[in-house]
Amino acid sequence: MPTDSQGRRAFLRAGGLVLLGAAGCRRRVAVVAPPPPTRVDPVEFGGWPDCWKLGNTFVEAIVVPAVGRLMQVRLPGEAGGPLWNWRPALGRPVDPDAAALRTFGGDMARPGPQSTWLKRYGREWPPPAEFDQAVFTCEPAADHVVLASPEDPVTRLRLRREIRPVPGQPAVRVTSTFEKLGGDPVEVSLWSATQLADPEALFLPLSPASLYPEGYTRLGEETPAGLIPHDGLLQWSRARKKWLKLGTDTGPLLWMDARHVLQLDCVRQTTRAYPDHQAHLQIYTNPDPKAFVEFSAFSPLVTLGPGQSVSLTVTLTIAARREADPVAEAALWLKPTPSSPPPR
């Protein structure tokens, strides 16, 4: 900005910045308008009352405190979106005492790694009820909401999740935090899980700087089938008869169906230790009849004492597809060029 000592003054006038020079000449410089404000409105969703819709001109998010989840991310004006919702469970209450997990879908968070659950909770599955089968409190604000879980009596952890549309972008940022309220120290990794509808294709970038020789690592007893490499990209699809899982130390992860693309991104802390063979991002594919895939992001392993916390931020970006060929579409997102940047 020119200064008065240079004989110039600036005035904001009706959508433009007018610069007055010493000679009195004028020129108009365009002023970039601020992004449209985010609205936070109470809504009903899927039979659940007391839900919240967060939205602007780029993106909408649906938060359901009754099940402690972000249940949908979608383009404005659309009824559905990429996040998987288990229709038979829509509108039903949580059930912490059920023998089998009541699946809702959506986006949630859990204490990781799962390998600690048997010793800590006496079972390998389902997840701890305080984080997966509990009603969360919800604090709405001007441009975000904050969900909060009950306290887990085993670990003395409480989960808080701030869900916020990103100004000026078709994206939602979710920051999850475990707060240690008391008790003995506990080692934990914050595990954020996003369940997505049956895709046409899944992609992740293959980096020569990866810790893994093939750019990814197998998680589980079986080697994932159907992996197709494409010049720096790895393509995958859901296995229909058995669950499969892989992990990576690079990102982001990409999901697409015939109409939409969703990208999950999470920054890796390169100097820290992660669970599951150092894979901070993971893809799980579920067999029929529940046709979904799950993108997971993990924080580093930390030991929390009373009053301490650990946080993890995940960004979900959605857009309409631009290319009929899924590989060409993936390249726009994961291998962008100056002339063809990813949607923002």
Coordinates of C-alpha atoms in Angstrom, one line a residue:
M1 CA 0.0 0.0 0.0
P2 CA 1.4 3.5 -0.9
T3 CA 2.1 5.6 2.2
D4 CA 1.3 9.3 2.9
S5 CA 5.0 10.0 3.0
Q6 CA 5.1 9.2 -0.7
G7 CA 2.4 11.8 -1.3
R8 CA -0.4 9.2 -1.8
R9 CA -3.6 8.4 0.0
A10 CA -5.9 5.4 -0.3
F11 CA -9.7 5.4 0.1
L12 CA -12.1 2.5 -0.1
R13 CA -14.9 3.4 -2.5
A14 CA -17.9 1.3 -3.6
G15 CA -16.2 -2.0 -4.4
G16 CA -12.8 -0.7 -5.4
L17 CA -9.7 0.9 -4.0
V18 CA -9.2 4.4 -5.3
L19 CA -5.6 5.6 -5.2
L20 CA -5.1 9.4 -5.3
G21 CA -1.6 10.5 -6.3
A22 CA 0.1 13.7 -5.7
A23 CA -0.9 15.0 -9.1
G24 CA -4.6 14.1 -8.3
C25 CA -4.9 11.3 -10.9
R26 CA -7.0 8.4 -10.0
R27 CA -7.0 4.7 -10.8
R28 CA -9.3 2.0 -9.5
V29 CA -7.9 -1.3 -8.2
A30 CA -10.3 -4.2 -7.7
V31 CA -10.8 -5.3 -4.1
V32 CA -11.3 -9.0 -3.5
A33 CA -14.6 -9.6 -1.7
P34 CA -14.4 -11.7 1.4
P35 CA -15.8 -15.2 1.1
P36 CA -19.5 -15.6 1.8
P37 CA -20.3 -16.2 5.5
T38 CA -21.0 -19.7 6.8
R39 CA -24.5 -20.4 8.0
V40 CA -25.2 -22.8 11.0
D41 CA -28.8 -23.8 11.0
P42 CA -30.8 -26.4 13.0
V43 CA -32.3 -29.1 10.8
E44 CA -33.7 -32.6 10.9
F45 CA -31.7 -35.3 9.1
G46 CA -32.7 -38.9 8.4
G47 CA -35.3 -39.0 11.1
W48 CA -33.0 -37.5 13.7
P49 CA -34.1 -34.1 15.2
D50 CA -31.7 -31.5 16.6
C51 CA -29.1 -31.8 13.9
W52 CA -27.0 -29.0 12.4
K53 CA -26.4 -27.9 8.8
L54 CA -23.2 -25.9 8.2
G55 CA -23.0 -24.3 4.8
N56 CA -21.9 -21.6 2.4
T57 CA -22.0 -21.3 -1.4
F58 CA -19.3 -24.0 -1.8
V59 CA -20.1 -26.8 0.6
E60 CA -22.6 -28.2 3.2
A61 CA -22.0 -30.4 6.1
I62 CA -24.6 -32.3 8.3
V63 CA -23.8 -33.0 11.9
V64 CA -25.9 -35.4 14.0
P65 CA -25.2 -35.1 17.8
A66 CA -27.6 -38.0 18.5
V67 CA -24.9 -40.4 17.1
G68 CA -21.8 -38.2 17.5
R69 CA -21.0 -38.0 13.9
L70 CA -20.5 -35.8 10.8
M71 CA -23.0 -37.6 8.6
Q72 CA -22.7 -35.9 5.3
V73 CA -20.6 -33.5 3.2
R74 CA -22.2 -32.4 0.0
L75 CA -22.4 -29.7 -2.7
P76 CA -25.0 -27.0 -2.0
G77 CA -28.5 -27.9 -3.2
E78 CA -27.8 -31.6 -3.4
A79 CA -29.7 -34.1 -1.3
G80 CA -26.9 -36.6 -0.9
G81 CA -23.1 -36.8 -0.9
P82 CA -20.1 -39.2 -0.8
L83 CA -20.4 -40.1 2.9
W84 CA -22.0 -43.6 3.4
N85 CA -25.1 -43.7 5.6
W86 CA -26.5 -47.1 6.6
R87 CA -30.2 -46.6 5.7
P88 CA -31.7 -49.2 8.1
A89 CA -30.1 -47.3 11.0
L90 CA -31.2 -43.7 10.0
G91 CA -33.1 -42.1 12.8
R92 CA -32.4 -44.8 15.3
P93 CA -30.8 -44.2 18.7
V94 CA -27.3 -45.3 19.7
D95 CA -27.2 -48.7 21.5
P96 CA -24.1 -49.1 23.7
D97 CA -25.3 -52.4 25.1
A98 CA -26.0 -54.1 21.8
A99 CA -24.1 -57.4 21.2
A100 CA -23.3 -56.3 17.7
L101 CA -22.2 -52.8 16.5
R102 CA -25.0 -50.6 15.4
T103 CA -23.5 -49.0 12.2
F104 CA -24.5 -45.5 11.2
G105 CA -21.8 -44.5 8.8
G106 CA -20.6 -41.0 8.4
D107 CA -17.4 -39.5 9.9
M108 CA -16.3 -40.3 13.5
A109 CA -13.2 -40.6 15.8
R110 CA -11.9 -43.4 18.0
P111 CA -8.9 -44.2 20.2
G112 CA -6.2 -46.0 18.3
P113 CA -4.6 -48.3 17.6
Q114 CA -7.2 -51.0 17.5
S115 CA -4.6 -53.5 18.7
T116 CA -4.9 -52.0 22.2
W117 CA -8.6 -52.6 22.6
L118 CA -8.5 -56.3 23.7
K119 CA -6.2 -55.5 26.7
R120 CA -7.9 -52.2 27.5
Y121 CA -11.5 -53.0 26.9
G122 CA -11.6 -56.8 26.8
R123 CA -12.6 -57.0 23.2
E124 CA -11.2 -56.4 19.7
W125 CA -14.5 -55.0 18.4
P126 CA -16.8 -53.0 18.5
P127 CA -15.2 -49.6 19.4
P128 CA -15.5 -48.1 22.9
A129 CA -19.2 -47.0 23.4
E130 CA -18.4 -43.5 24.7
F131 CA -16.9 -42.6 21.3
D132 CA -19.1 -44.7 18.9
Q133 CA -22.5 -45.4 20.6
A134 CA -23.1 -42.2 22.6
V135 CA -25.1 -39.0 22.3
F136 CA -22.6 -36.1 22.0
T137 CA -23.2 -32.6 23.2
C138 CA -23.1 -29.9 20.5
E139 CA -22.0 -26.3 20.8
P140 CA -23.0 -24.3 17.7
A141 CA -21.1 -21.1 16.9
A142 CA -21.2 -18.5 14.1
D143 CA -19.2 -20.6 11.6
H144 CA -18.7 -24.1 13.2
V145 CA -20.0 -26.6 15.7
V146 CA -18.2 -28.5 18.4
L147 CA -19.2 -32.1 19.3
A148 CA -18.2 -33.5 22.7
S149 CA -18.4 -37.1 23.9
P150 CA -18.9 -38.5 27.4
E151 CA -15.8 -39.4 29.3
D152 CA -14.5 -42.9 28.7
P153 CA -14.2 -44.5 32.2
V154 CA -11.4 -46.8 31.1
T155 CA -8.9 -44.2 29.7
R156 CA -10.5 -41.0 31.2
L157 CA -10.4 -39.5 27.7
R158 CA -13.0 -37.2 26.3
L159 CA -13.4 -36.5 22.6
R160 CA -14.1 -33.0 21.1
R161 CA -14.6 -32.4 17.4
E162 CA -14.7 -29.0 15.8
I163 CA -16.4 -29.1 12.4
R164 CA -15.9 -26.1 10.2
P165 CA -16.5 -25.3 6.5
V166 CA -13.3 -23.8 4.9
P167 CA -14.0 -20.2 3.8
G168 CA -13.9 -19.9 0.0
Q169 CA -13.4 -23.6 -0.7
P170 CA -15.6 -26.7 -1.2
A171 CA -14.1 -28.2 1.9
V172 CA -14.9 -29.1 5.5
R173 CA -12.1 -29.2 8.2
V174 CA -12.6 -31.5 11.1
T175 CA -10.3 -31.1 14.1
S176 CA -10.6 -33.9 16.7
T177 CA -9.0 -33.7 20.2
F178 CA -8.7 -36.2 22.9
E179 CA -8.6 -34.5 26.4
K180 CA -7.1 -36.5 29.3
L181 CA -9.4 -35.7 32.3
G182 CA -7.6 -37.8 35.0
G183 CA -6.3 -41.2 35.9
D184 CA -3.1 -42.9 34.9
P185 CA -1.2 -41.9 31.8
V186 CA -2.4 -43.6 28.6
E187 CA -0.7 -44.2 25.2
V188 CA -3.1 -43.4 22.4
S189 CA -3.3 -42.3 18.7
L190 CA -6.3 -40.3 17.6
W191 CA -8.1 -42.3 14.9
S192 CA -10.4 -40.3 12.5
A193 CA -12.5 -42.5 10.3
T194 CA -14.6 -41.4 7.3
Q195 CA -17.0 -44.0 5.8
L196 CA -17.7 -43.4 2.1
A197 CA -20.2 -44.9 -0.4
D198 CA -19.3 -47.7 -2.8
P199 CA -16.8 -46.0 -5.2
E200 CA -16.0 -46.3 -8.8
A201 CA -12.4 -45.9 -7.9
L202 CA -10.0 -45.1 -5.1
F203 CA -6.6 -43.5 -5.6
L204 CA -3.5 -42.6 -3.6
P205 CA -0.2 -41.1 -4.8
L206 CA 2.9 -43.3 -5.0
S207 CA 5.9 -41.4 -3.8
P208 CA 9.6 -42.4 -4.2
A209 CA 10.2 -40.9 -0.8
S210 CA 7.8 -43.4 0.8
L211 CA 8.9 -45.6 3.7
Y212 CA 7.5 -48.6 1.8
P213 CA 9.2 -50.1 -1.3
E214 CA 5.9 -50.2 -3.2
G215 CA 4.6 -46.9 -1.9
Y216 CA 2.1 -48.5 0.4
T217 CA 1.9 -51.3 3.1
R218 CA -0.5 -54.2 3.5
L219 CA -2.6 -54.1 6.7
G220 CA -4.3 -57.3 7.5
E221 CA -3.7 -60.9 6.7
E222 CA -4.3 -60.7 3.0
T223 CA -2.6 -58.8 0.2
P224 CA -5.1 -56.3 -1.3
A225 CA -6.2 -57.5 -4.7
G226 CA -7.1 -55.3 -7.7
L227 CA -4.3 -52.7 -7.2
I228 CA -3.4 -50.9 -10.4
P229 CA -0.4 -48.5 -10.6
H230 CA -0.6 -45.5 -13.0
D231 CA 2.6 -43.5 -13.3
G232 CA 2.8 -42.2 -9.7
L233 CA -0.8 -43.1 -8.8
L234 CA -2.3 -46.3 -7.3
Q235 CA -5.9 -47.2 -8.2
W236 CA -8.1 -49.5 -6.1
S237 CA -11.7 -50.5 -5.8
R238 CA -13.9 -52.2 -3.1
A239 CA -13.6 -56.0 -2.7
R240 CA -17.1 -57.4 -2.4
K241 CA -16.5 -60.7 -0.6
K242 CA -13.9 -59.9 2.1
W243 CA -12.5 -56.9 3.9
L244 CA -9.1 -55.6 2.8
K245 CA -6.9 -52.8 4.1
L246 CA -3.8 -50.9 3.1
G247 CA -1.8 -48.0 4.6
T248 CA 0.4 -45.2 3.3
D249 CA 2.8 -42.6 4.6
T250 CA 1.9 -40.2 1.8
G251 CA -1.4 -38.6 0.8
P252 CA -3.9 -37.4 0.2
L253 CA -6.5 -40.1 -0.4
L254 CA -9.1 -39.8 -3.2
W255 CA -12.5 -41.3 -3.6
M256 CA -14.8 -41.0 -6.7
D257 CA -18.1 -42.2 -8.0
A258 CA -19.7 -41.3 -11.3
R259 CA -20.5 -37.7 -10.2
H260 CA -18.4 -36.6 -7.4
V261 CA -14.8 -36.6 -6.1
L262 CA -13.8 -36.4 -2.4
Q263 CA -10.3 -35.9 -1.2
L264 CA -9.1 -36.6 2.4
D265 CA -6.0 -34.8 3.5
C266 CA -4.1 -34.9 6.7
V267 CA -0.6 -33.5 7.4
R268 CA 2.0 -36.1 8.5
Q269 CA 4.4 -35.2 11.3
T270 CA 7.5 -36.8 9.8
T271 CA 9.6 -37.0 13.0
R272 CA 6.9 -38.8 15.1
A273 CA 6.0 -42.5 15.5
Y274 CA 2.7 -43.8 14.2
P275 CA 0.8 -47.0 14.8
D276 CA 0.2 -49.7 12.1
H277 CA 3.7 -49.8 10.5
Q278 CA 3.9 -46.0 10.4
A279 CA 0.8 -45.6 8.1
H280 CA -0.9 -42.4 9.1
L281 CA -3.4 -42.8 6.2
Q282 CA -5.3 -46.0 5.6
I283 CA -8.0 -47.4 3.3
Y284 CA -10.3 -50.2 4.4
T285 CA -12.9 -51.8 2.0
N286 CA -15.9 -53.5 3.5
P287 CA -17.6 -56.6 1.9
D288 CA -21.3 -56.8 0.9
P289 CA -24.0 -56.2 2.1
K290 CA -22.6 -53.0 3.7
A291 CA -21.0 -51.5 0.6
F292 CA -18.7 -48.9 2.0
V293 CA -15.0 -48.0 2.2
E294 CA -13.3 -46.2 5.1
F295 CA -10.6 -43.6 4.9
S296 CA -8.7 -43.4 8.2
A297 CA -6.2 -40.8 9.5
F298 CA -4.1 -41.3 12.6
S299 CA -2.2 -38.9 14.9
P300 CA 1.2 -39.9 16.2
L301 CA 1.3 -42.1 19.2
V302 CA 1.5 -40.0 22.4
T303 CA 1.3 -40.7 26.1
L304 CA -1.2 -38.4 27.8
G305 CA -1.3 -37.5 31.4
P306 CA -4.1 -35.6 33.2
G307 CA -4.7 -32.1 31.6
Q308 CA -2.9 -33.1 28.4
S309 CA -4.4 -33.5 24.9
V310 CA -3.7 -34.6 21.3
S311 CA -5.4 -33.3 18.2
L312 CA -5.7 -34.3 14.6
T313 CA -7.0 -32.2 11.7
V314 CA -8.6 -33.8 8.6
T315 CA -9.8 -31.8 5.5
L316 CA -12.5 -33.2 3.3
T317 CA -12.7 -31.5 -0.1
I318 CA -15.6 -32.3 -2.5
A319 CA -16.2 -31.4 -6.2
A320 CA -18.1 -32.5 -9.2
R321 CA -16.1 -34.7 -11.6
R322 CA -14.6 -33.1 -14.6
E323 CA -13.2 -36.1 -16.5
A324 CA -15.0 -39.3 -17.6
D325 CA -11.8 -41.3 -17.2
P326 CA -11.1 -41.9 -13.5
V327 CA -7.4 -41.9 -13.9
A328 CA -7.5 -38.6 -15.7
E329 CA -9.7 -37.2 -12.9
A330 CA -7.3 -38.5 -10.3
A331 CA -4.4 -36.9 -12.0
L332 CA -6.1 -33.5 -11.7
W333 CA -6.2 -33.8 -8.0
L334 CA -3.0 -35.8 -7.1
K335 CA -0.7 -34.6 -9.9
P336 CA -1.9 -31.0 -10.5
T337 CA -0.2 -28.6 -12.9
P338 CA -0.3 -24.8 -13.0
S339 CA -2.7 -25.0 -16.0
S340 CA -4.9 -27.6 -14.3
P341 CA -5.1 -27.1 -10.6
P342 CA -7.3 -29.3 -8.4
P343 CA -10.8 -27.8 -7.5
R344 CA -10.7 -25.2 -4.8

